[in-house]
Amino acid sequence: MSEAYNPIPVTVLTGYLGSGKTTLLNRILSEDHGKRYAVIVNEFGEIGIDNDLIVESDEEIYEMNNGCVCCTVRGDLIRVVEGLMRRPGRFDAIVVETTGLADPAPVAQTFFMDDDVRQKTRLDAVVALVDAKHLPLRLKDSREAEDQIAFADVVLLNKTDLVGEDELREREQAIRAINPSARIHRTERAGIGLDDVLDRGAFDLQRALDNDPHFLDHDHPDHVCGPDCDHDHDHDHDHHHHHHAPADIHDATIQSVSLRAGPLKPDLFFPWIQKTTQIDGPNILRLKGIIAFDEDDERYIVQGIHMLVEGDHQRAWKPDEKRESRIVFIGRDLDHEKLKRTFEACQA
Amino acid sequence: MPTIAPLHLDGHCVAANFIGAVPFFALADGSLHWLDHGGKSADIHDGLLCATRDWQGRSLLTGGEDGKIVRTTSDGGSEILADNAGKWINCIAAGPQDAVAFSTGRSTIVRKADGTLSEFQEERTVEGLAFAPKGLRIAATRYNGVSLHWAGIQAPAVDLDWKGAHTQVIFSPDGNYVVSSMQENALHGWRLSDGKHMRMSGYPSKVKSLSWSARGKWLASSGAPAAVVWPFSGKDGPMGKAPLQLGKRDEAVTCVACHPTDDVVAIGYGDGTILAASFPEGKEATLRRSGKGAVSSMQWNDKGVQLAFGTESGDCGIIDLTA
């Protein structure tokens, strides 16, 4: 059947209890967008919409082979996705809602590690909802809240009506300090254009970093946000988020390491990224990069989750683009100096 | 040469089987199709997840996304045996004395012929069920192993532990071995007399189809570009022995079905091709030359002269060896 070869996009919704996941889910299901969604939830709970395709599943973490954190998958997702994909004509996309305490890594890894799931679906994006009022407390008392932000492609800073402008900026800085590459949106009652959370192609090597033409530029002192900077400037025209220093409320254990270098030698870069992710994989939650290779006219994109890394040529460098290699690691206990030194040693 | 009576259906075939002499095809959309003096059909589930035949071969047992367990007889008449609305029925198994077992989430429920139910809870989700050939003993796979329960007898569960996620499970016809398929491209077996482990690995993909040969001396499996057939005739099962690899092609084997009387296995592939291979010598015959989708289910009739097959894309049919 032709549908089977057109992979179904999967959006993962994470967020602590009370952050607004159910509100967003109800909007996705009720708005008139002409698309049909299958939804996998942990509990039917408060989903107020009558939808035939809401499937309840117990989160089941399966460790593969050696008990390594990088080799965990969600067994229930494998089973439910297999069941859903036997009748692919019923829906256009899948949304997975996780519990507040869920680790997003096994969810995401399922879509890369299980052959059957990988063949029939594609992970589109991980969306994290954050309660603007309670974020500081969450970051203090929960490693999961931090992981969810670190893992996200899109962060909705929700319930903005409950805090003032200064606090919102602090929250954004805290989020940005954990995850410099996520798109941040301010929302009330999870009110957001669904185009901003669905069909993002965040894991699609051809699309991933084209959504953000200024990937990692926001870290750069010279960068001035232009009209095509599609990030958290809806209300934030002062661009406080450019500051590197983590906000005071950021008790987080997660850090990000953003690196830049000139064109690299492929025969140095590939062994380096392999070795780095093999050794530091358990500490690396996400990595993303745009690599310029020496004597190569195409941009090379890499991305990874723990030890899983994939990469591909994306497109030709444009004449006016600076041929520069940029990569960001998000994780715990990362050795900034060593990463910088070894990354720069890959230069041509 | 075999002849093929094709049956073009619209949807993923979960089970192709015979009830008595009548071929039945159960689709994932919940429809049932059978060939009894012409094609007939009925919608029995809102979404069908699992199907098996009862031990006498007189009815088809199915479980669905609608939470129902349905028994359908060869005239197409169906009866709801249990209803767990809102729950997916992930697994179903038929046992001796007309018992039926099914699972939803972490519960396994055994229904005896008189309608009495007994329920067993696992710590993790049940992924596969099988009855032992004798006595009402049910095996349930779950994370880190298989649990064995006696239905109707107060006795503690026997845990067969092996680290990792176990999916399907099957007893050997003599009841001496339990074999599970794993998330990790391997089979794991236990000899019940002493709990001895048997690791059967080396598959390039997950094993989704298992079938015992007529006298239980061989276990055929999918998951490789050939049917992998393990010898179980020695006292240590397949340990220390190489499996046969039958019907090797550049295409993954997705389904296997051993012949009811002879040492022959029907092998279905990802491209819809079906071969028959004899073992141990490995002579091959082509039964079907490719199709639209991967072969998802096959079953011989009792005499072993017809093979019902179904595919993921719905191009099903009957292969007749007598014509």
mmCIF file of N, CA, C and O in Angstrom, chain A residues 296-331:
data_model
loop_
_atom_site.group_PDB
_atom_site.id
_atom_site.type_symbol
_atom_site.label_atom_id
_atom_site.label_comp_id
_atom_site.label_asym_id
_atom_site.label_seq_id
_atom_site.Cartn_x
_atom_site.Cartn_y
_atom_site.Cartn_z
ATOM 1 N N ASP A 296 34.451 20.613 -0.103
ATOM 2 C CA ASP A 296 33.125 20.031 -0.287
ATOM 3 C C ASP A 296 32.156 21.199 -0.433
ATOM 4 O O ASP A 296 32.108 22.076 0.435
ATOM 5 N N ASP A 297 31.404 21.223 -1.531
ATOM 6 C CA ASP A 297 30.531 22.363 -1.779
ATOM 7 C C ASP A 297 29.172 22.238 -1.115
ATOM 8 O O ASP A 297 28.301 23.071 -1.300
ATOM 9 N N GLU A 298 28.982 21.159 -0.347
ATOM 10 C CA GLU A 298 27.684 20.984 0.298
ATOM 11 C C GLU A 298 27.787 21.056 1.810
ATOM 12 O O GLU A 298 28.775 20.602 2.403
ATOM 13 N N ARG A 299 26.731 21.602 2.409
ATOM 14 C CA ARG A 299 26.638 21.595 3.873
ATOM 15 C C ARG A 299 26.363 20.183 4.343
ATOM 16 O O ARG A 299 25.571 19.450 3.746
ATOM 17 N N TYR A 300 26.980 19.816 5.439
ATOM 18 C CA TYR A 300 26.732 18.509 6.044
ATOM 19 C C TYR A 300 26.049 18.746 7.391
ATOM 20 O O TYR A 300 26.485 19.577 8.179
ATOM 21 N N ILE A 301 24.944 18.016 7.625
ATOM 22 C CA ILE A 301 24.164 18.190 8.850
ATOM 23 C C ILE A 301 24.339 16.954 9.721
ATOM 24 O O ILE A 301 24.239 15.827 9.221
ATOM 25 N N VAL A 302 24.600 17.151 10.998
ATOM 26 C CA VAL A 302 24.607 16.016 11.928
ATOM 27 C C VAL A 302 23.627 16.294 13.054
ATOM 28 O O VAL A 302 23.375 17.443 13.414
ATOM 29 N N GLN A 303 23.085 15.218 13.599
ATOM 30 C CA GLN A 303 22.282 15.346 14.801
ATOM 31 C C GLN A 303 22.390 14.054 15.578
ATOM 32 O O GLN A 303 22.716 13.001 15.024
ATOM 33 N N GLY A 304 22.120 14.122 16.857
ATOM 34 C CA GLY A 304 22.241 12.912 17.656
ATOM 35 C C GLY A 304 21.440 12.976 18.933
ATOM 36 O O GLY A 304 21.041 14.038 19.414
ATOM 37 N N ILE A 305 21.194 11.781 19.453
ATOM 38 C CA ILE A 305 20.553 11.580 20.749
ATOM 39 C C ILE A 305 21.448 10.584 21.475
ATOM 40 O O ILE A 305 21.634 9.469 20.974
ATOM 41 N N HIS A 306 22.000 10.951 22.600
ATOM 42 C CA HIS A 306 22.940 10.067 23.291
ATOM 43 C C HIS A 306 23.969 9.509 22.284
ATOM 44 O O HIS A 306 24.656 10.267 21.640
ATOM 45 N N MET A 307 23.993 8.175 22.130
ATOM 46 C CA MET A 307 25.005 7.593 21.233
ATOM 47 C C MET A 307 24.558 7.475 19.781
ATOM 48 O O MET A 307 25.327 7.063 18.930
ATOM 49 N N LEU A 308 23.288 7.765 19.524
ATOM 50 C CA LEU A 308 22.800 7.655 18.152
ATOM 51 C C LEU A 308 23.167 8.932 17.406
ATOM 52 O O LEU A 308 22.776 10.013 17.818
ATOM 53 N N VAL A 309 23.885 8.776 16.313
ATOM 54 C CA VAL A 309 24.249 9.951 15.526
ATOM 55 C C VAL A 309 23.916 9.667 14.079
ATOM 56 O O VAL A 309 24.165 8.568 13.584
ATOM 57 N N GLU A 310 23.315 10.646 13.403
ATOM 58 C CA GLU A 310 23.160 10.487 11.970
ATOM 59 C C GLU A 310 23.514 11.788 11.289
ATOM 60 O O GLU A 310 23.452 12.863 11.887
ATOM 61 N N GLY A 311 23.917 11.666 10.036
ATOM 62 C CA GLY A 311 24.318 12.850 9.311
ATOM 63 C C GLY A 311 24.149 12.645 7.819
ATOM 64 O O GLY A 311 24.060 11.517 7.348
ATOM 65 N N ASP A 312 24.055 13.772 7.098
ATOM 66 C CA ASP A 312 23.914 13.677 5.648
ATOM 67 C C ASP A 312 24.234 15.033 5.034
ATOM 68 O O ASP A 312 24.122 16.064 5.698
ATOM 69 N N HIS A 313 24.613 14.984 3.767
ATOM 70 C CA HIS A 313 24.721 16.245 3.047
ATOM 71 C C HIS A 313 23.329 16.831 2.892
ATOM 72 O O HIS A 313 22.368 16.109 2.657
ATOM 73 N N GLN A 314 23.224 18.138 3.027
ATOM 74 C CA GLN A 314 21.900 18.751 2.969
ATOM 75 C C GLN A 314 21.697 19.510 1.665
ATOM 76 O O GLN A 314 20.777 19.236 0.916
ATOM 77 N N ARG A 315 22.570 20.482 1.380
ATOM 78 C CA ARG A 315 22.432 21.269 0.164
ATOM 79 C C ARG A 315 23.756 21.996 -0.079
ATOM 80 O O ARG A 315 24.632 22.010 0.790
ATOM 81 N N ALA A 316 23.855 22.628 -1.227
ATOM 82 C CA ALA A 316 25.071 23.381 -1.545
ATOM 83 C C ALA A 316 25.144 24.626 -0.664
ATOM 84 O O ALA A 316 24.110 25.200 -0.302
ATOM 85 N N TRP A 317 26.350 24.991 -0.306
ATOM 86 C CA TRP A 317 26.536 26.271 0.386
ATOM 87 C C TRP A 317 26.130 27.391 -0.568
ATOM 88 O O TRP A 317 26.433 27.345 -1.760
ATOM 89 N N LYS A 318 25.457 28.390 -0.026
ATOM 90 C CA LYS A 318 25.092 29.540 -0.861
ATOM 91 C C LYS A 318 26.313 30.445 -0.989
ATOM 92 O O LYS A 318 27.178 30.457 -0.096
ATOM 93 N N PRO A 319 26.391 31.195 -2.099
ATOM 94 C CA PRO A 319 27.588 32.024 -2.324
ATOM 95 C C PRO A 319 27.872 32.983 -1.167
ATOM 96 O O PRO A 319 29.024 33.233 -0.832
ATOM 97 N N ASP A 320 26.808 33.498 -0.550
ATOM 98 C CA ASP A 320 27.041 34.494 0.494
ATOM 99 C C ASP A 320 27.163 33.885 1.890
ATOM 100 O O ASP A 320 27.286 34.602 2.877
ATOM 101 N N GLU A 321 27.106 32.558 1.986
ATOM 102 C CA GLU A 321 27.196 31.929 3.307
ATOM 103 C C GLU A 321 28.654 31.732 3.701
ATOM 104 O O GLU A 321 29.473 31.318 2.883
ATOM 105 N N LYS A 322 28.906 31.979 4.961
ATOM 106 C CA LYS A 322 30.245 31.745 5.466
ATOM 107 C C LYS A 322 30.435 30.239 5.663
ATOM 108 O O LYS A 322 29.606 29.585 6.300
ATOM 109 N N ARG A 323 31.492 29.684 5.106
ATOM 110 C CA ARG A 323 31.725 28.244 5.247
ATOM 111 C C ARG A 323 32.352 27.970 6.601
ATOM 112 O O ARG A 323 33.561 27.967 6.769
ATOM 113 N N GLU A 324 31.463 27.740 7.540
ATOM 114 C CA GLU A 324 31.861 27.611 8.928
ATOM 115 C C GLU A 324 31.198 26.359 9.491
ATOM 116 O O GLU A 324 30.101 26.002 9.077
ATOM 117 N N SER A 325 31.863 25.694 10.423
ATOM 118 C CA SER A 325 31.287 24.524 11.079
ATOM 119 C C SER A 325 30.783 24.932 12.450
ATOM 120 O O SER A 325 31.505 25.564 13.211
ATOM 121 N N ARG A 326 29.536 24.559 12.734
ATOM 122 C CA ARG A 326 28.938 24.914 14.020
ATOM 123 C C ARG A 326 28.289 23.675 14.611
ATOM 124 O O ARG A 326 27.614 22.920 13.904
ATOM 125 N N ILE A 327 28.481 23.479 15.885
ATOM 126 C CA ILE A 327 27.873 22.305 16.525
ATOM 127 C C ILE A 327 27.523 22.665 17.962
ATOM 128 O O ILE A 327 28.228 23.462 18.592
ATOM 129 N N VAL A 328 26.397 22.126 18.437
ATOM 130 C CA VAL A 328 26.015 22.346 19.827
ATOM 131 C C VAL A 328 25.761 20.994 20.495
ATOM 132 O O VAL A 328 25.131 20.114 19.918
ATOM 133 N N PHE A 329 26.338 20.834 21.676
ATOM 134 C CA PHE A 329 26.075 19.664 22.514
ATOM 135 C C PHE A 329 25.256 20.135 23.712
ATOM 136 O O PHE A 329 25.600 21.140 24.336
ATOM 137 N N ILE A 330 24.197 19.399 24.035
ATOM 138 C CA ILE A 330 23.406 19.692 25.225
ATOM 139 C C ILE A 330 23.493 18.467 26.123
ATOM 140 O O ILE A 330 23.209 17.353 25.666
ATOM 141 N N GLY A 331 23.927 18.657 27.367
ATOM 142 C CA GLY A 331 24.056 17.482 28.235
ATOM 143 C C GLY A 331 24.554 17.828 29.618
ATOM 144 O O GLY A 331 24.532 18.991 30.027
#
